[in-house]
Amino acid sequence: MSDSNFLILTCDGGGIRGLITAMILQELDKQVPFLNKIDVFSGTSTGGIIALGLASGVPISKLVNIYANPGNCSQIFNPYNPGAKIDRLSVEKFTKSLDNSKEFAGIAEIIGIIDKLLYVKYDNTGLKNVLENNLTSPSKSLANLDHKVLVTTFQLDNTADPNNQSWRPLTLDNLPNNLFNSQDTSILDAALCTSAAPTYFPPYQHPSYGLCVDGGVFANNPSILALARVLGSGILGKRNIQNIRMLSIGTGTTQSYLPPSYQPDGPLRYGPATWLWPEAVGHTPRIPLLSILMDGSSILDDFEAEMLLGEQQYQRINVQLTENIPLDGCSNIGNMQRLVNSYVGSPEWNKKKEWVKNNFLQ
């Protein structure tokens, strides 16, 4: 109908914190059934996997189980061993032979840090296996799905197409007027492209676009991108922006910050090593520059979506985290479950639920 609402669901990136998104969607759908009414599923990274799953008919309960299963988490985040050229055992023997001299005692630790700076933290074989075992028809193309879906990725280089070789943001979707013709992308390829988080996983080789990485580098919260893509696709027909209703689901508001004590030598020492340090330090996550870019874009997209659509047409659900939960925080699964279970009994939850009932679905 020309006057009916057009419903968009967007899901942020956040690694294992996708459990929060999936659990919120499951509980909300139990109380106010809405998932079968969504017109466009949109997501980035882990949110892209959820969007692809829902668009291809995977029950939300199964998506929750993907994240809640510690075995899946350990399989996905199985540390990559680069097989360093330097024999660590020989190094340890060498340092011991020096009577634990302070000058050489940290050699093995330094080698470990160099490895973390040079190599990805995980390969993507475990993630690929989990996706193949849990997604419905992972080899099916986006064009053959019954539902519209949009996920984000970033092309690093495409030597197969010299005219489009430079890096650029991409949407992998099956909406009309697709400038990139990405509707022929398989569900699995789309999932591995959108979730290839820099420093965590290697870039993924898309068959048409070459090396691609996580869309979180430019749209960790895909709300504005999804809105723009829908408006430009012609899919609304006689409807317009006034008919759009958007529900945005985050993966939790982080508790990260970067205090002066992080670099006690002062602001002039904030060089590449500071911003790209491979280990978490207190409330500062590993690779702080990457986290800043992703968190910052999520906050900005939320602000812009609310300004453009207004509170009657747009709503965001984003649980306040009580601790830092990294993208690969398998040990935090139980904490996330308790956090969501507590949230769905809160007054804030009731307000969000009423918005879905009275604004999203009416």
CSV table of C-alpha atoms in Angstrom, one decimal:
chain,number,residue,atom,x,y,z
A,1,MET,CA,0.0,0.0,0.0
A,2,SER,CA,1.3,3.5,-0.8
A,3,ASP,CA,0.6,4.8,2.7
A,4,SER,CA,2.0,1.8,4.6
A,5,ASN,CA,5.2,2.0,6.7
A,6,PHE,CA,8.5,0.9,5.1
A,7,LEU,CA,10.4,-0.9,7.8
A,8,ILE,CA,14.2,-1.0,8.0
A,9,LEU,CA,16.2,-2.9,10.6
A,10,THR,CA,19.9,-2.1,11.1
A,11,CYS,CA,22.5,-4.0,13.2
A,12,ASP,CA,25.9,-2.6,14.2
A,13,GLY,CA,29.2,-4.3,14.1
A,14,GLY,CA,30.9,-5.5,17.3
A,15,GLY,CA,32.2,-9.1,17.0
A,16,ILE,CA,31.0,-11.4,19.7
A,17,ARG,CA,28.8,-8.6,21.0
A,18,GLY,CA,26.5,-9.6,18.2
A,19,LEU,CA,25.1,-11.8,21.0
A,20,ILE,CA,23.5,-8.7,22.5
A,21,THR,CA,21.9,-7.7,19.2
A,22,ALA,CA,20.6,-11.2,18.6
A,23,MET,CA,19.2,-11.6,22.1
A,24,ILE,CA,17.4,-8.2,21.9
A,25,LEU,CA,15.9,-9.1,18.6
A,26,GLN,CA,14.7,-12.5,19.9
A,27,GLU,CA,13.1,-11.1,23.0
A,28,LEU,CA,11.5,-8.1,21.2
A,29,ASP,CA,10.1,-10.5,18.5
A,30,LYS,CA,8.6,-12.6,21.2
A,31,GLN,CA,6.8,-9.7,22.9
A,32,VAL,CA,6.0,-7.7,19.7
A,33,PRO,CA,6.3,-9.9,16.6
A,34,PHE,CA,8.0,-7.8,13.9
A,35,LEU,CA,10.8,-9.6,12.2
A,36,ASN,CA,8.5,-11.1,9.5
A,37,LYS,CA,7.4,-7.6,8.6
A,38,ILE,CA,10.8,-6.1,7.9
A,39,ASP,CA,11.3,-4.7,4.4
A,40,VAL,CA,15.1,-4.3,4.5
A,41,PHE,CA,17.6,-6.0,6.8
A,42,SER,CA,20.8,-4.1,7.0
A,43,GLY,CA,24.0,-4.7,9.0
A,44,THR,CA,27.8,-4.2,9.3
A,45,SER,CA,30.3,-6.9,10.3
A,46,THR,CA,28.6,-9.1,13.0
A,47,GLY,CA,25.4,-7.1,12.4
A,48,GLY,CA,25.8,-8.0,8.7
A,49,ILE,CA,25.9,-11.7,9.5
A,50,ILE,CA,22.7,-11.3,11.6
A,51,ALA,CA,21.1,-9.3,8.7
A,52,LEU,CA,22.1,-11.9,6.1
A,53,GLY,CA,20.8,-14.7,8.4
A,54,LEU,CA,17.4,-13.1,9.0
A,55,ALA,CA,17.0,-12.3,5.3
A,56,SER,CA,17.8,-15.8,4.3
A,57,GLY,CA,15.3,-17.4,6.7
A,58,VAL,CA,17.6,-18.4,9.6
A,59,PRO,CA,15.4,-18.3,12.8
A,60,ILE,CA,16.6,-15.7,15.3
A,61,SER,CA,16.9,-18.4,18.0
A,62,LYS,CA,19.5,-20.1,15.8
A,63,LEU,CA,21.4,-16.8,15.4
A,64,VAL,CA,21.4,-16.4,19.2
A,65,ASN,CA,22.8,-19.9,19.6
A,66,ILE,CA,25.6,-19.2,17.1
A,67,TYR,CA,26.9,-16.5,19.5
A,68,ALA,CA,26.0,-18.1,22.8
A,69,ASN,CA,27.8,-21.4,22.0
A,70,PRO,CA,31.4,-21.1,23.5
A,71,GLY,CA,32.5,-23.7,21.0
A,72,ASN,CA,31.6,-21.5,18.1
A,73,CYS,CA,33.4,-18.6,19.6
A,74,SER,CA,36.6,-20.5,20.2
A,75,GLN,CA,36.4,-21.8,16.7
A,76,ILE,CA,35.9,-18.4,15.2
A,77,PHE,CA,38.6,-16.8,17.3
A,78,ASN,CA,41.3,-19.4,17.0
A,79,PRO,CA,44.6,-17.6,17.2
A,80,TYR,CA,46.7,-17.5,14.0
A,81,ASN,CA,50.2,-18.8,14.4
A,82,PRO,CA,52.4,-17.2,11.8
A,83,GLY,CA,55.2,-19.6,12.4
A,84,ALA,CA,57.8,-16.9,13.0
A,85,LYS,CA,61.2,-17.3,11.5
A,86,ILE,CA,62.9,-16.8,14.8
A,87,ASP,CA,62.9,-19.9,17.0
A,88,ARG,CA,61.3,-18.8,20.3
A,89,LEU,CA,62.8,-21.7,22.2
A,90,SER,CA,66.3,-20.8,21.0
A,91,VAL,CA,65.7,-17.2,22.2
A,92,GLU,CA,64.6,-18.4,25.6
A,93,LYS,CA,67.7,-20.6,25.9
A,94,PHE,CA,69.8,-17.7,24.9
A,95,THR,CA,68.4,-15.3,27.4
A,96,LYS,CA,68.7,-17.9,30.2
A,97,SER,CA,72.4,-18.4,29.3
A,98,LEU,CA,72.9,-14.7,30.0
A,99,ASP,CA,72.0,-15.2,33.6
A,100,ASN,CA,68.7,-13.4,33.1
A,101,SER,CA,70.4,-10.2,32.2
A,102,LYS,CA,67.8,-7.3,32.3
A,103,GLU,CA,69.1,-6.2,28.9
A,104,PHE,CA,68.0,-9.4,27.2
A,105,ALA,CA,65.2,-10.6,29.4
A,106,GLY,CA,62.4,-9.0,27.2
A,107,ILE,CA,63.6,-10.4,23.9
A,108,ALA,CA,61.0,-13.1,23.7
A,109,GLU,CA,58.2,-10.7,24.7
A,110,ILE,CA,59.4,-8.2,22.0
A,111,ILE,CA,59.2,-10.9,19.4
A,112,GLY,CA,55.7,-11.7,20.4
A,113,ILE,CA,54.7,-8.0,20.1
A,114,ILE,CA,56.3,-7.8,16.6
A,115,ASP,CA,54.2,-10.8,15.6
A,116,LYS,CA,51.1,-9.1,16.7
A,117,LEU,CA,52.0,-6.0,14.7
A,118,LEU,CA,52.8,-7.9,11.6
A,119,TYR,CA,50.1,-10.6,11.4
A,120,VAL,CA,46.3,-10.8,11.9
A,121,LYS,CA,45.1,-12.1,15.2
A,122,TYR,CA,43.0,-14.9,13.6
A,123,ASP,CA,42.6,-16.4,10.2
A,124,ASN,CA,39.0,-16.7,8.9
A,125,THR,CA,38.8,-20.5,8.5
A,126,GLY,CA,36.9,-21.0,11.8
A,127,LEU,CA,34.5,-18.2,11.0
A,128,LYS,CA,33.9,-19.6,7.5
A,129,ASN,CA,33.2,-23.1,8.9
A,130,VAL,CA,30.7,-21.7,11.5
A,131,LEU,CA,28.9,-19.7,8.8
A,132,GLU,CA,28.7,-22.6,6.4
A,133,ASN,CA,27.2,-24.8,9.2
A,134,ASN,CA,24.6,-22.3,10.4
A,135,LEU,CA,23.5,-20.1,7.5
A,136,THR,CA,20.7,-21.3,5.2
A,137,SER,CA,22.0,-22.0,1.7
A,138,PRO,CA,25.3,-20.0,2.1
A,139,SER,CA,26.1,-20.3,-1.6
A,140,LYS,CA,22.8,-18.7,-2.6
A,141,SER,CA,23.1,-15.3,-4.2
A,142,LEU,CA,21.6,-12.2,-2.6
A,143,ALA,CA,19.4,-11.8,-5.7
A,144,ASN,CA,17.7,-15.1,-4.9
A,145,LEU,CA,16.7,-14.2,-1.4
A,146,ASP,CA,13.0,-13.5,-0.6
A,147,HIS,CA,13.9,-10.5,1.5
A,148,LYS,CA,15.9,-7.4,0.9
A,149,VAL,CA,19.3,-7.1,2.6
A,150,LEU,CA,22.2,-4.7,2.7
A,151,VAL,CA,25.6,-5.2,4.2
A,152,THR,CA,28.7,-3.0,4.1
A,153,THR,CA,32.3,-3.7,3.1
A,154,PHE,CA,35.3,-1.8,1.9
A,155,GLN,CA,37.2,-2.7,-1.2
A,156,LEU,CA,41.0,-2.4,-0.8
A,157,ASP,CA,42.1,-3.1,-4.3
A,158,ASN,CA,40.5,-4.7,-7.4
A,159,THR,CA,43.1,-5.5,-10.0
A,160,ALA,CA,40.5,-7.4,-12.0
A,161,ASP,CA,38.8,-4.0,-12.8
A,162,PRO,CA,41.4,-1.3,-13.5
A,163,ASN,CA,38.7,1.3,-13.8
A,164,ASN,CA,37.6,0.7,-10.2
A,165,GLN,CA,40.9,-0.4,-8.7
A,166,SER,CA,41.2,2.3,-5.9
A,167,TRP,CA,39.8,1.6,-2.5
A,168,ARG,CA,36.1,2.5,-1.9
A,169,PRO,CA,33.2,1.7,0.3
A,170,LEU,CA,30.7,-0.8,-1.1
A,171,THR,CA,27.2,-2.1,-0.2
A,172,LEU,CA,26.5,-5.7,-1.0
A,173,ASP,CA,22.7,-5.7,-1.4
A,174,ASN,CA,19.8,-6.9,-3.5
A,175,LEU,CA,17.9,-3.6,-3.7
A,176,PRO,CA,16.9,-2.1,-7.1
A,177,ASN,CA,19.3,0.2,-9.0
A,178,ASN,CA,22.3,-1.5,-7.6
A,179,LEU,CA,25.3,0.5,-9.0
A,180,PHE,CA,27.8,-2.2,-8.1
A,181,ASN,CA,25.7,-5.2,-9.3
A,182,SER,CA,26.5,-6.8,-6.0
A,183,GLN,CA,23.2,-8.8,-6.0
A,184,ASP,CA,25.1,-11.7,-7.5
A,185,THR,CA,27.3,-12.0,-4.3
A,186,SER,CA,26.7,-15.2,-2.4
A,187,ILE,CA,25.5,-15.0,1.2
A,188,LEU,CA,28.8,-16.5,2.4
A,189,ASP,CA,31.0,-14.1,0.5
A,190,ALA,CA,29.0,-11.2,1.7
A,191,ALA,CA,29.3,-12.4,5.3
A,192,LEU,CA,33.0,-12.9,5.1
A,193,CYS,CA,33.6,-9.5,3.4
A,194,THR,CA,31.5,-7.5,5.9
A,195,SER,CA,33.1,-9.2,8.9
A,196,ALA,CA,36.8,-9.0,7.9
A,197,ALA,CA,37.8,-6.7,10.8
A,198,PRO,CA,41.2,-5.2,10.2
A,199,THR,CA,44.0,-6.7,12.5
A,200,TYR,CA,41.5,-9.4,13.7
A,201,PHE,CA,40.9,-11.2,10.4
A,202,PRO,CA,42.6,-11.1,7.0
A,203,PRO,CA,40.9,-9.2,4.1
A,204,TYR,CA,38.5,-11.4,2.2
A,205,GLN,CA,38.9,-12.0,-1.6
A,206,HIS,CA,35.5,-11.2,-3.1
A,207,PRO,CA,35.2,-12.8,-6.6
A,208,SER,CA,34.3,-9.5,-8.2
A,209,TYR,CA,35.7,-6.7,-6.0
A,210,GLY,CA,39.0,-8.2,-4.9
A,211,LEU,CA,40.3,-7.8,-1.3
A,212,CYS,CA,37.6,-6.4,1.0
A,213,VAL,CA,37.5,-5.6,4.7
A,214,ASP,CA,34.9,-5.0,7.4
A,215,GLY,CA,32.4,-2.2,6.6
A,216,GLY,CA,32.9,-0.9,10.1
A,217,VAL,CA,35.8,1.2,8.8
A,218,PHE,CA,33.3,3.6,7.4
A,219,ALA,CA,29.8,2.6,8.7
A,220,ASN,CA,29.9,0.5,11.8
A,221,ASN,CA,26.3,1.6,12.3
A,222,PRO,CA,24.8,1.3,8.8
A,223,SER,CA,21.6,3.4,9.6
A,224,ILE,CA,22.4,6.4,7.4
A,225,LEU,CA,23.8,4.3,4.6
A,226,ALA,CA,20.7,2.1,4.6
A,227,LEU,CA,18.4,5.1,4.6
A,228,ALA,CA,20.3,6.7,1.7
A,229,ARG,CA,20.3,3.4,-0.3
A,230,VAL,CA,16.6,2.9,0.2
A,231,LEU,CA,15.7,6.4,-0.8
A,232,GLY,CA,17.9,6.1,-4.0
A,233,SER,CA,16.7,2.6,-5.0
A,234,GLY,CA,13.2,3.5,-6.0
A,235,ILE,CA,11.9,0.7,-3.8
A,236,LEU,CA,9.5,3.0,-2.0
A,237,GLY,CA,7.3,3.5,-5.0
A,238,LYS,CA,4.7,6.1,-4.2
A,239,ARG,CA,5.9,6.2,-0.6
A,240,ASN,CA,8.5,8.7,0.6
A,241,ILE,CA,10.7,9.3,3.6
A,242,GLN,CA,7.7,10.0,5.8
A,243,ASN,CA,6.7,6.4,5.4
A,244,ILE,CA,10.1,5.0,6.6
A,245,ARG,CA,10.5,3.6,10.1
A,246,MET,CA,13.9,2.5,11.2
A,247,LEU,CA,14.9,0.4,14.2
A,248,SER,CA,18.7,0.4,14.9
A,249,ILE,CA,20.3,-2.1,17.2
A,250,GLY,CA,23.7,-1.6,18.7
A,251,THR,CA,26.1,-4.0,20.3
A,252,GLY,CA,26.4,-2.1,23.5
A,253,THR,CA,27.8,1.3,24.5
A,254,THR,CA,31.5,0.7,25.3
A,255,GLN,CA,33.3,1.8,28.4
A,256,SER,CA,36.5,2.6,26.4
A,257,TYR,CA,38.6,5.7,27.0
A,258,LEU,CA,42.2,6.8,26.5
A,259,PRO,CA,43.5,8.7,29.6
A,260,PRO,CA,46.7,10.8,29.7
A,261,SER,CA,48.4,7.9,31.6
A,262,TYR,CA,48.1,5.7,28.5
A,263,GLN,CA,51.1,7.7,27.1
A,264,PRO,CA,52.8,9.3,30.1
A,265,ASP,CA,55.5,10.8,27.8
A,266,GLY,CA,52.9,13.3,26.6
A,267,PRO,CA,51.0,14.1,23.4
A,268,LEU,CA,54.0,14.2,21.1
A,269,ARG,CA,54.4,10.5,21.7
A,270,TYR,CA,51.0,9.7,20.2
A,271,GLY,CA,52.7,8.2,17.1
A,272,PRO,CA,51.7,5.1,15.1
A,273,ALA,CA,52.8,2.7,17.8
A,274,THR,CA,50.4,4.4,20.3
A,275,TRP,CA,47.4,4.3,18.1
A,276,LEU,CA,48.1,0.8,16.7
A,277,TRP,CA,49.3,-0.9,19.9
A,278,PRO,CA,48.2,-4.6,19.7
A,279,GLU,CA,47.3,-5.1,23.4
A,280,ALA,CA,44.5,-3.7,25.6
A,281,VAL,CA,45.7,-1.4,28.3
A,282,GLY,CA,43.2,-0.8,31.1
A,283,HIS,CA,40.1,0.8,29.5
A,284,THR,CA,41.9,1.4,26.3
A,285,PRO,CA,41.3,-1.4,23.8
A,286,ARG,CA,43.8,-3.0,21.5
A,287,ILE,CA,44.4,-0.9,18.3
A,288,PRO,CA,42.7,2.1,19.8
A,289,LEU,CA,42.5,4.0,16.5
A,290,LEU,CA,40.3,1.2,15.0
A,291,SER,CA,37.9,1.3,18.0
A,292,ILE,CA,37.7,5.1,17.9
A,293,LEU,CA,36.8,5.1,14.2
A,294,MET,CA,34.1,2.4,14.7
A,295,ASP,CA,32.6,3.8,17.9
A,296,GLY,CA,32.7,7.3,16.5
A,297,SER,CA,30.9,6.4,13.3
A,298,SER,CA,28.2,4.5,15.2
A,299,ILE,CA,27.5,7.5,17.5
A,300,LEU,CA,27.5,9.9,14.5
A,301,ASP,CA,25.2,7.8,12.4
A,302,ASP,CA,22.8,7.5,15.3
A,303,PHE,CA,22.7,11.3,15.7
A,304,GLU,CA,22.2,11.9,12.0
A,305,ALA,CA,19.4,9.3,11.7
A,306,GLU,CA,17.5,10.8,14.6
A,307,MET,CA,17.9,14.3,13.2
A,308,LEU,CA,16.7,13.2,9.7
A,309,LEU,CA,13.8,10.9,10.7
A,310,GLY,CA,12.8,12.2,14.2
A,311,GLU,CA,11.8,10.1,17.2
A,312,GLN,CA,8.5,9.1,15.6
A,313,GLN,CA,10.3,7.3,12.7
A,314,TYR,CA,13.6,6.3,14.3
A,315,GLN,CA,14.6,4.4,17.4
A,316,ARG,CA,17.8,2.9,18.6
A,317,ILE,CA,18.4,0.2,21.2
A,318,ASN,CA,21.9,0.1,22.6
A,319,VAL,CA,22.6,-1.5,25.9
A,320,GLN,CA,25.0,0.3,28.3
A,321,LEU,CA,27.9,-2.1,28.9
A,322,THR,CA,29.2,-2.4,32.5
A,323,GLU,CA,32.7,-3.4,31.3
A,324,ASN,CA,34.8,-3.5,28.2
A,325,ILE,CA,33.9,-6.4,26.0
A,326,PRO,CA,36.4,-6.8,23.1
A,327,LEU,CA,35.3,-8.1,19.7
A,328,ASP,CA,36.8,-11.5,20.5
A,329,GLY,CA,35.6,-11.6,24.2
A,330,CYS,CA,34.5,-15.2,24.4
A,331,SER,CA,34.9,-15.2,28.2
A,332,ASN,CA,32.2,-12.5,28.3
A,333,ILE,CA,29.3,-14.6,26.9
A,334,GLY,CA,27.7,-15.2,30.3
A,335,ASN,CA,28.1,-11.5,31.2
A,336,MET,CA,26.3,-10.4,28.0
A,337,GLN,CA,23.5,-12.8,28.6
A,338,ARG,CA,23.0,-11.5,32.1
A,339,LEU,CA,23.2,-7.9,30.9
A,340,VAL,CA,20.5,-8.4,28.3
A,341,ASN,CA,18.2,-10.4,30.6
A,342,SER,CA,18.4,-7.5,33.1
A,343,TYR,CA,17.8,-4.9,30.4
A,344,VAL,CA,14.6,-6.5,29.1
A,345,GLY,CA,13.1,-6.0,32.5
A,346,SER,CA,13.9,-2.3,32.7
A,347,PRO,CA,11.7,0.8,32.2
A,348,GLU,CA,13.8,1.7,29.2
A,349,TRP,CA,13.0,-1.6,27.5
A,350,ASN,CA,9.3,-1.0,28.0
A,351,LYS,CA,9.6,2.3,26.2
A,352,LYS,CA,11.5,0.8,23.3
A,353,LYS,CA,8.9,-2.0,23.1
A,354,GLU,CA,6.0,0.5,23.1
A,355,TRP,CA,7.7,2.5,20.3
A,356,VAL,CA,7.9,-0.7,18.1
A,357,LYS,CA,4.3,-1.5,18.8
A,358,ASN,CA,2.9,2.0,18.3
A,359,ASN,CA,5.3,3.6,15.8
A,360,PHE,CA,7.2,0.9,13.9
A,361,LEU,CA,4.3,-1.4,13.2
A,362,GLN,CA,1.4,1.1,12.9
